[in-house]
PDB file of C-alpha atoms in Angstrom:
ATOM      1  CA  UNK A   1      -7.232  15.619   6.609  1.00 54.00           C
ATOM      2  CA  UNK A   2      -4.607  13.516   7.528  1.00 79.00           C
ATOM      3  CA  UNK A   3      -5.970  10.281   7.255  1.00 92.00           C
ATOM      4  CA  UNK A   4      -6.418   7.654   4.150  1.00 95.00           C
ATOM      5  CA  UNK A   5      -8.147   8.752   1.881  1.00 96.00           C
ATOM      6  CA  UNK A   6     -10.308   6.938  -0.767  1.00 97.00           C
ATOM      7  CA  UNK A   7     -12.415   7.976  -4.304  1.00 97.00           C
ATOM      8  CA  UNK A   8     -14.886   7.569  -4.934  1.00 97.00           C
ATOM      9  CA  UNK A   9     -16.743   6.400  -1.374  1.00 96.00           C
ATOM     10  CA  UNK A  10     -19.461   4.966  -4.043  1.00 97.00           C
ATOM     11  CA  UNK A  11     -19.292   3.102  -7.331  1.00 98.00           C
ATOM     12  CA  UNK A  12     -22.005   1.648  -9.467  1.00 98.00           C
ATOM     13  CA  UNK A  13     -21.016   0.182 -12.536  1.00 98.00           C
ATOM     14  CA  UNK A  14     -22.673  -2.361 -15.600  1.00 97.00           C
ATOM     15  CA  UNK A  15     -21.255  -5.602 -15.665  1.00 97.00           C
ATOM     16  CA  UNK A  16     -18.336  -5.947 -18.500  1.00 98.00           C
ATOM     17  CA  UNK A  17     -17.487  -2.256 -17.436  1.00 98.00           C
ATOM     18  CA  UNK A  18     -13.833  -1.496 -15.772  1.00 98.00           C
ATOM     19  CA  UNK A  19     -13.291   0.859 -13.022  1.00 98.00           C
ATOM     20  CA  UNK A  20     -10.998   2.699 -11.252  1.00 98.00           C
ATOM     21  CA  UNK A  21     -10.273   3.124  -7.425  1.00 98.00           C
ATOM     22  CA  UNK A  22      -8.249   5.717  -5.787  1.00 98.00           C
ATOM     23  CA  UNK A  23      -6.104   6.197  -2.685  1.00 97.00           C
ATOM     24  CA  UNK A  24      -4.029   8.219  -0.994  1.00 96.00           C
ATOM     25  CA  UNK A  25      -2.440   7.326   1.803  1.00 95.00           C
ATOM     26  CA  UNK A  26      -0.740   9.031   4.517  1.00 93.00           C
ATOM     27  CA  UNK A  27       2.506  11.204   3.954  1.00 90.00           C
ATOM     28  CA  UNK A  28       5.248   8.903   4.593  1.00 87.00           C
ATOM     29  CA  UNK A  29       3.646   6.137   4.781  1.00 90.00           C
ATOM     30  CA  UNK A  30       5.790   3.758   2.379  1.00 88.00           C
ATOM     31  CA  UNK A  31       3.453   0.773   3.041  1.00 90.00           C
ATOM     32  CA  UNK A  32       0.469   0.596   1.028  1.00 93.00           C
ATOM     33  CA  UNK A  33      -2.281  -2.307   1.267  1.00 94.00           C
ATOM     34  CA  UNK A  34      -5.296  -3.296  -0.714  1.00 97.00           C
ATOM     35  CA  UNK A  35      -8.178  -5.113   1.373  1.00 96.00           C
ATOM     36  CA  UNK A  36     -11.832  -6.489   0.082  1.00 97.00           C
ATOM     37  CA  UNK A  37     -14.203  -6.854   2.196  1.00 95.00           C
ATOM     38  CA  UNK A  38     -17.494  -9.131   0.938  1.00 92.00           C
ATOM     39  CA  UNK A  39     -20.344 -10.524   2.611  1.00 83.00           C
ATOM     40  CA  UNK A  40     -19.419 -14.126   1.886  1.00 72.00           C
ATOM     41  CA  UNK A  41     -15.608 -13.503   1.996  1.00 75.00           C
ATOM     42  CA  UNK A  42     -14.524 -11.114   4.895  1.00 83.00           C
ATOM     43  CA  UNK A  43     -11.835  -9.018   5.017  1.00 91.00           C
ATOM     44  CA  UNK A  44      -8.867 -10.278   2.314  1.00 93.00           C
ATOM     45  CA  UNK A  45      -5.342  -8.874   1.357  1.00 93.00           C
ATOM     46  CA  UNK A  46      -5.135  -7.982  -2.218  1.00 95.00           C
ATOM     47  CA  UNK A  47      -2.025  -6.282  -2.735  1.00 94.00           C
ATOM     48  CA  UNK A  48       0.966  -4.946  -0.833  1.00 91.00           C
ATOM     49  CA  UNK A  49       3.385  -2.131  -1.751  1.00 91.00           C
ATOM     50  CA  UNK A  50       6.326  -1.190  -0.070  1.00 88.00           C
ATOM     51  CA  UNK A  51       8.425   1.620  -1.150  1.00 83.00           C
ATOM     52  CA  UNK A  52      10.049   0.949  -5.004  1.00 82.00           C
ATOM     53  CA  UNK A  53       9.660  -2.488  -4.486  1.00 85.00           C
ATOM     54  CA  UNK A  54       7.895  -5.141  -6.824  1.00 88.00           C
ATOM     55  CA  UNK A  55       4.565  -5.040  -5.215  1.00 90.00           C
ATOM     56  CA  UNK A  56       3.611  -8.253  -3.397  1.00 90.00           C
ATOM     57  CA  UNK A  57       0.561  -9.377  -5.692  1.00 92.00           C
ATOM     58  CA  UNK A  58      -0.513 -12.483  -4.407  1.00 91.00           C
ATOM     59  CA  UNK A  59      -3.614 -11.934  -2.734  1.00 92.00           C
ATOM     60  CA  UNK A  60      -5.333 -10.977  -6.384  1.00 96.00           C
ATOM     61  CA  UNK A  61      -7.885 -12.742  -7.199  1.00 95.00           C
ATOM     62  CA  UNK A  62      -7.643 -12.871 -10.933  1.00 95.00           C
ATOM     63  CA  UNK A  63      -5.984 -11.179 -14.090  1.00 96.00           C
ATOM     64  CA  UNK A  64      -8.654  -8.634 -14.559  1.00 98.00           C
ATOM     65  CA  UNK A  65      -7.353  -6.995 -10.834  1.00 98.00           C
ATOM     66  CA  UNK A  66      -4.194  -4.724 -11.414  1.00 97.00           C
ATOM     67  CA  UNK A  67      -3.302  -2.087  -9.190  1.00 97.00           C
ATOM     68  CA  UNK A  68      -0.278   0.319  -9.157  1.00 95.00           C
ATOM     69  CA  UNK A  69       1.503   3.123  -7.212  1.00 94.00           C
ATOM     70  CA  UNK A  70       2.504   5.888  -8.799  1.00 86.00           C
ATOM     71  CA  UNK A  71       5.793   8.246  -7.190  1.00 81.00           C
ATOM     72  CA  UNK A  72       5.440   6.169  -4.106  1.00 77.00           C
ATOM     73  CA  UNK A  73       2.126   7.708  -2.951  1.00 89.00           C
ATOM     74  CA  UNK A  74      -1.234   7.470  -4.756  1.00 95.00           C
ATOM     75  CA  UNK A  75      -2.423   4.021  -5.710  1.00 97.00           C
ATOM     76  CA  UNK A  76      -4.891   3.013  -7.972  1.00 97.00           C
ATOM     77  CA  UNK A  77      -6.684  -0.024  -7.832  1.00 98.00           C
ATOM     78  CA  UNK A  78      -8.724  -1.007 -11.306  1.00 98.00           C
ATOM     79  CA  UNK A  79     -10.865  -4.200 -12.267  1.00 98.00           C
ATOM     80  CA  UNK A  80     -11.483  -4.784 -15.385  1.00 98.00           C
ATOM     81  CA  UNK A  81     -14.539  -6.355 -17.232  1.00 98.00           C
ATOM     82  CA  UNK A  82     -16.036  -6.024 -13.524  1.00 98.00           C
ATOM     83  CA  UNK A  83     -18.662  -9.177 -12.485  1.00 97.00           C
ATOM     84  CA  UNK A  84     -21.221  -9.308 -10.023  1.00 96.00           C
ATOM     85  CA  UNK A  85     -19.314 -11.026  -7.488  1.00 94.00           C
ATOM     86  CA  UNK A  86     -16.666  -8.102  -7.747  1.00 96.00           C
ATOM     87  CA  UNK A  87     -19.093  -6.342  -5.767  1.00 96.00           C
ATOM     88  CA  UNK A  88     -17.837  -5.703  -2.049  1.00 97.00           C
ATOM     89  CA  UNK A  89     -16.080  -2.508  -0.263  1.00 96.00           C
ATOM     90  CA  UNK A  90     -12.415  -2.322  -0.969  1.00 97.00           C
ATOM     91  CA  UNK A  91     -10.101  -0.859   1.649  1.00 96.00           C
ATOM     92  CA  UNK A  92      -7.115   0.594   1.282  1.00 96.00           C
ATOM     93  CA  UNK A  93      -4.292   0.832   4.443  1.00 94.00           C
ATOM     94  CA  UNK A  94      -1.142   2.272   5.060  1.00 93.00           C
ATOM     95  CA  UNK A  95       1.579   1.929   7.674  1.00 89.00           C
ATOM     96  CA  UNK A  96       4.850   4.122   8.301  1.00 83.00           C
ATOM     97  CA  UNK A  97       6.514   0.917   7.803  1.00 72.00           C
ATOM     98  CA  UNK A  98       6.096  -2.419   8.006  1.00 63.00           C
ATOM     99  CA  UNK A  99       6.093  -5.523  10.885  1.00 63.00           C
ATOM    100  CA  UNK A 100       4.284  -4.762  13.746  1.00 66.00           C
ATOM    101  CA  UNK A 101       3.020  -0.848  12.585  1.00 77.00           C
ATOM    102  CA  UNK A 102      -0.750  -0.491  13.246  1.00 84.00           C
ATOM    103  CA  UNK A 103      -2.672  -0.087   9.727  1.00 89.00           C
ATOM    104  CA  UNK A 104      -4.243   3.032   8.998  1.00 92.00           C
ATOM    105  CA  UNK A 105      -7.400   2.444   6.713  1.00 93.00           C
ATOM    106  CA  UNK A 106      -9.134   4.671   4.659  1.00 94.00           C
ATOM    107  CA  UNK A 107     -13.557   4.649   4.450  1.00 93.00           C
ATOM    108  CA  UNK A 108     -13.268   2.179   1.387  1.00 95.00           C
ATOM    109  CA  UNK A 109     -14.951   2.721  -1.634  1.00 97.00           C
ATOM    110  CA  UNK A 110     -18.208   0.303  -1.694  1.00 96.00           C
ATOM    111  CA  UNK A 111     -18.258  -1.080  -5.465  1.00 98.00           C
ATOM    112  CA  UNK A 112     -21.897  -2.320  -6.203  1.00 97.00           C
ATOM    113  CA  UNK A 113     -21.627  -4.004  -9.985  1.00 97.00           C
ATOM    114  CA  UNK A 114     -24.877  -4.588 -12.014  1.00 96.00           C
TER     115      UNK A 114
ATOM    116  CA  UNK B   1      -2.544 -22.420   5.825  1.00 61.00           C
ATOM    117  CA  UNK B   2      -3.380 -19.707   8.572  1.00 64.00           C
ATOM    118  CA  UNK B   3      -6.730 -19.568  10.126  1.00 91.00           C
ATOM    119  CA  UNK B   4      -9.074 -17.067  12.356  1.00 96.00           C
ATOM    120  CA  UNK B   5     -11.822 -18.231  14.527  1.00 96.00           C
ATOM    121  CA  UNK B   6     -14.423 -15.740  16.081  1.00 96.00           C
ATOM    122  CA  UNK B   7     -17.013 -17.893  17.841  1.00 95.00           C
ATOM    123  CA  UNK B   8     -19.481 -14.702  18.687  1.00 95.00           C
ATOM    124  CA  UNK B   9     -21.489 -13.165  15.914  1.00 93.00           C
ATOM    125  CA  UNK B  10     -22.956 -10.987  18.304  1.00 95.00           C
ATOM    126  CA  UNK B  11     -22.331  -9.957  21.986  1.00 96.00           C
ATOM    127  CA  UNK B  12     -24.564  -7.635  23.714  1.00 96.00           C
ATOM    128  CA  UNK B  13     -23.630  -6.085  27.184  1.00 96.00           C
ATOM    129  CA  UNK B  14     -24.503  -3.382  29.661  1.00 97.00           C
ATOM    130  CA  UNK B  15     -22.424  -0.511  29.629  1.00 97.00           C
ATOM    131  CA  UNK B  16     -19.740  -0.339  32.319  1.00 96.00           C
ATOM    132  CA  UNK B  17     -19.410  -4.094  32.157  1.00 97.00           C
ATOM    133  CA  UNK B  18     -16.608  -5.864  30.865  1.00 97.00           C
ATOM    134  CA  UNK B  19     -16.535  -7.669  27.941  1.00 97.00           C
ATOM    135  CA  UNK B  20     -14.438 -10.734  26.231  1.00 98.00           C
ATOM    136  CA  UNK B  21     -14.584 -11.298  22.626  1.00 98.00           C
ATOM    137  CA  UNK B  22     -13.340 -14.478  21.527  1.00 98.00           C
ATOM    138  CA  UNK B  23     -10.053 -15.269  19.006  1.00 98.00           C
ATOM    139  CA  UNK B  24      -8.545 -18.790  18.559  1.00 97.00           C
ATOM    140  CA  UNK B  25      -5.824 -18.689  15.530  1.00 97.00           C
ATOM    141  CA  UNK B  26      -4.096 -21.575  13.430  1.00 95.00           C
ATOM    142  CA  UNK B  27      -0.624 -21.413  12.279  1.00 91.00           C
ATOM    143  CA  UNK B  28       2.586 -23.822  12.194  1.00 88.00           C
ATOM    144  CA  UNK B  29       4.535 -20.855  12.081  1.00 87.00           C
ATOM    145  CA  UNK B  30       6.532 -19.780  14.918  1.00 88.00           C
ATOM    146  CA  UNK B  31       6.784 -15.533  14.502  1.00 87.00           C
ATOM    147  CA  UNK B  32       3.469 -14.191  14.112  1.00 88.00           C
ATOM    148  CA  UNK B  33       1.579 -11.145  14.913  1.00 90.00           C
ATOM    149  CA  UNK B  34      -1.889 -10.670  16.181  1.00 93.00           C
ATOM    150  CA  UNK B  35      -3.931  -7.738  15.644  1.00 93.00           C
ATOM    151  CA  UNK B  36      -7.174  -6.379  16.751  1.00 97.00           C
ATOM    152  CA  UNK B  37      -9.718  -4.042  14.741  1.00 96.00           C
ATOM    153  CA  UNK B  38     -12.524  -2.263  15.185  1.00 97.00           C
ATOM    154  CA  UNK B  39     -14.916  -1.289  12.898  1.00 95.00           C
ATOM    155  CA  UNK B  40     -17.633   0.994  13.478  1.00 94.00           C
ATOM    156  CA  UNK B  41     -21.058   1.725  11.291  1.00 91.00           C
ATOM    157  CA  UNK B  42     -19.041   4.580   9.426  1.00 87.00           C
ATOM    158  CA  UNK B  43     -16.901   1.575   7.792  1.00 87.00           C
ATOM    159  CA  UNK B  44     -13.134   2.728   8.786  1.00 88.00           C
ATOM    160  CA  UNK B  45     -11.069   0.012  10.144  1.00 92.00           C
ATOM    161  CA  UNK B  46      -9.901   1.395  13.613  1.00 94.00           C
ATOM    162  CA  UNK B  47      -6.544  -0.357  15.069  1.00 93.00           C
ATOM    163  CA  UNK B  48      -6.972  -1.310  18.747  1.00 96.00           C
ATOM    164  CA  UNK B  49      -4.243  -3.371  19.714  1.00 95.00           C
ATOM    165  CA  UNK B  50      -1.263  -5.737  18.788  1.00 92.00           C
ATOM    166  CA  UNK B  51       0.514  -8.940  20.406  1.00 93.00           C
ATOM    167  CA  UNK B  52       3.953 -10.102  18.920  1.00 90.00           C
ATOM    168  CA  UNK B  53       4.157 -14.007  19.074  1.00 91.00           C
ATOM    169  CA  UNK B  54       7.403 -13.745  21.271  1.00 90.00           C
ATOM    170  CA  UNK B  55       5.793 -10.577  23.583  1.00 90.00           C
ATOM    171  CA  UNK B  56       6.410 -12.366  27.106  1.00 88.00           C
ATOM    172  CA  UNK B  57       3.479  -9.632  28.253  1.00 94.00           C
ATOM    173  CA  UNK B  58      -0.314  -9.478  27.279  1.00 96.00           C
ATOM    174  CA  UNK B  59      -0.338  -6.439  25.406  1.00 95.00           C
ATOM    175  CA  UNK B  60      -2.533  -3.294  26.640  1.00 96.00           C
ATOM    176  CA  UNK B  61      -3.531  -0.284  25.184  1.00 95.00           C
ATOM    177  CA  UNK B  62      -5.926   1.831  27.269  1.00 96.00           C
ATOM    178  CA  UNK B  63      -9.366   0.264  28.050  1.00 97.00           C
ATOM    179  CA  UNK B  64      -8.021  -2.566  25.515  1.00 98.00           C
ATOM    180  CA  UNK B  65      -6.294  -5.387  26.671  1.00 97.00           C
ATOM    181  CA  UNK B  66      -5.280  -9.163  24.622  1.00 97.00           C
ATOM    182  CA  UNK B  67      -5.594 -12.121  26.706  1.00 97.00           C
ATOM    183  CA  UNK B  68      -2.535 -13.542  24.701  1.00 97.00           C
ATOM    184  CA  UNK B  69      -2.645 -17.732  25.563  1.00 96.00           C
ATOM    185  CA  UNK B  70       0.096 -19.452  23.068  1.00 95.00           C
ATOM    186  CA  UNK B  71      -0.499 -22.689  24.094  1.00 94.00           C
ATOM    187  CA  UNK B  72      -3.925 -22.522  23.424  1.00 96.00           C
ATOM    188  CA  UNK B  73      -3.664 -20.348  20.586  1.00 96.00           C
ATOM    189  CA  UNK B  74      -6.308 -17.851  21.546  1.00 97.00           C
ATOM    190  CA  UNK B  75      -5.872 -14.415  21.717  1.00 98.00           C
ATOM    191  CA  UNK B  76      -8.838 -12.302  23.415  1.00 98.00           C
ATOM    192  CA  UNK B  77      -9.701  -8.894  23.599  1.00 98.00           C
ATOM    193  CA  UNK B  78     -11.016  -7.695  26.740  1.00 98.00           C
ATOM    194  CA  UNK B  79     -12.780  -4.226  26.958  1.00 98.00           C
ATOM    195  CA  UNK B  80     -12.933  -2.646  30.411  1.00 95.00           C
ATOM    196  CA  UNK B  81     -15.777  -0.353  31.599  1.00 95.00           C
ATOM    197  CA  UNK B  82     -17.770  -0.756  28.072  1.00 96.00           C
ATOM    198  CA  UNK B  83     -19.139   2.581  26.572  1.00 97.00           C
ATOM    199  CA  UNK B  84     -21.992   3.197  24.356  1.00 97.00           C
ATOM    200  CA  UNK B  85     -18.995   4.061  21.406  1.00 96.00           C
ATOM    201  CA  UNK B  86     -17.787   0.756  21.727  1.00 98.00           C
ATOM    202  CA  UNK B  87     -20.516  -0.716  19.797  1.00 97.00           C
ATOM    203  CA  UNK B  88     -19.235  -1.900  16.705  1.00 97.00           C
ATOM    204  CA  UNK B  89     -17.959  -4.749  14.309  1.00 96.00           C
ATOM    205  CA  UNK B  90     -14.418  -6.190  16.099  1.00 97.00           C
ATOM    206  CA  UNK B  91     -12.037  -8.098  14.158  1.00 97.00           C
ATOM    207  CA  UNK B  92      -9.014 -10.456  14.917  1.00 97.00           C
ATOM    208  CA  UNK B  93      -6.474 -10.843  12.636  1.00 94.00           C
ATOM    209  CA  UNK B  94      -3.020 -12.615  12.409  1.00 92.00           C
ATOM    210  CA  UNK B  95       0.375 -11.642  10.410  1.00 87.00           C
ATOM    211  CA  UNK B  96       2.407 -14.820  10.096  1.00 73.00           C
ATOM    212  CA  UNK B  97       5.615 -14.506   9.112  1.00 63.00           C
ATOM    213  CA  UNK B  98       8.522 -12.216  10.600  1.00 63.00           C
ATOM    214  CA  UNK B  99       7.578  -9.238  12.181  1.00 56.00           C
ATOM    215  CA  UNK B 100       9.362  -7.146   9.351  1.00 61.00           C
ATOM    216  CA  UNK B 101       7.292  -8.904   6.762  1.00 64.00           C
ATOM    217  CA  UNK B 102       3.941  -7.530   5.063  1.00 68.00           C
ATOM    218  CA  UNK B 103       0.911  -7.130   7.013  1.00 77.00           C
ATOM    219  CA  UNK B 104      -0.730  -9.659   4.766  1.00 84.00           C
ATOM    220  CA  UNK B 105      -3.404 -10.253   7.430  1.00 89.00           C
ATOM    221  CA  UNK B 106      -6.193 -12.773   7.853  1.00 91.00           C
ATOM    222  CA  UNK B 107      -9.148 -11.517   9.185  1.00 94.00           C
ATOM    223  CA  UNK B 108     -11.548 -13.852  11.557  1.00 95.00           C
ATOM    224  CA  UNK B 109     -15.396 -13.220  10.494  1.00 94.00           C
ATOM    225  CA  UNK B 110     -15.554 -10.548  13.440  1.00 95.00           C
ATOM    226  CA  UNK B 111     -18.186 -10.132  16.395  1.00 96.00           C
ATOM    227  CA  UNK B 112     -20.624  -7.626  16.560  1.00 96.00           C
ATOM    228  CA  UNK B 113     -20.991  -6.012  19.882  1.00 98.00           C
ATOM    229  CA  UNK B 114     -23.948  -3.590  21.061  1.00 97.00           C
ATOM    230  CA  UNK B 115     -23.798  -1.860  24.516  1.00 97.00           C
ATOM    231  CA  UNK B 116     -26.664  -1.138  25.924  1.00 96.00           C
ATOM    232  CA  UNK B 117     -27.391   1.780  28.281  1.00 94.00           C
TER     233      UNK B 117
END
């Protein structure tokens, strides 16, 4: 399809474990977001890449989240030594560029930690 | 710091009627965008419509339209002629900064609307 896509949809993982998150966003899309979304937090930016810039990594909530963009197109997001409260559904977006150009999300992958 | 207010957990209305859902926003900063989302059961984000902080217009897209009040700092989306697929989780969020910046967007805690038949 043409749309965001995300891998898995599902993750269940042991606490202490790390994990990896997948997307691929749409062809020529040079903006690339990462969004959780949490019962008790909402929707909230993680990390923003635009093109071969540095990525914008401020929204991370602590040193075990990394994420990186490989050739300008896939992204993977990974948390390491994963905790309970890791658990939420994170979103990835893209836009053809950036300002005012509508995000296109993908399903999310909906990370359940035990 | 910027800030999104959705008064309305949960809106229910007849379909064909019209429908407001609420959005008041914070922000000292002057360029700003606001955007509205819809999410359905399925769980994809669906863009509905944006309003730039200097657009003179409301913005309108469709059955979708942003009651865009600066002064009050509220920005509401109204849905014409409701349909059964417009129940759904609807978000407001807000870009601060210039409108070629990141969409590092805030995201109010979103209204659930149900439209009955």
């Amino acid at each position: 399809g043409a749309g965001v896509s995300q891998s898995p949809s599902n993750k269940v993982t042991e606490k202490g474990k790390d994990v990896e998150l997948r997307c691929d966003p749409i062809s020529g899309h040079t903006a690339l977001y990462w969004y959780r979304q949490s019962l008790g937090q909402g929707l909230e930016f993680l990390i923003y890449f635009q093109g071969n810039s540095a990525p914008d990594k401020s929204g991370l909530p602590s040193d075990r989240f990394s994420a990186e963009r490989t050739g300008g197109s896939v992204s993977t997001l990974t948390i390491q030594r994963t905790q309970q409260e890791d658990s939420a559904v994170y979103l990835c977006a893209s836009s053809f560029r950036t300002g005012e150009s509508p995000l296109h999300f993908g399903n999310g992958t909906r990370l359940t930690v035990t | 710091a910027q800030k999104i207010t959705q008064t309305q957990p949960g809106m229910f209305v007849q379909e064909k009627e019209a429908v407001t859902l609420d959005c008041t926003y914070d922000t000292s900063d002057q360029s700003y965008g606001l955007f509205w989302y819809k999410q359905p059961s399925s769980g994809e984000m669906i863009f509905l419509i944006y309003q730039g902080s200097y657009d003179e217009q409301n913005a309108t897209e469709g059955r979708y339209s942003l009651n865009f009040q600066k002064a009050r700092k509220s920005a509401n989306l109204v849905i014409s002629a409701s349909q059964l697929g417009d129940s759904a989780m609807y978000f407001c969020a807000m870009r601060e900064g210039r409108i070629q910046g990141a969409q590092k967007l805030v995201f109010g805690q979103g209204t659930r609307l149900t439209i009955n038949p």
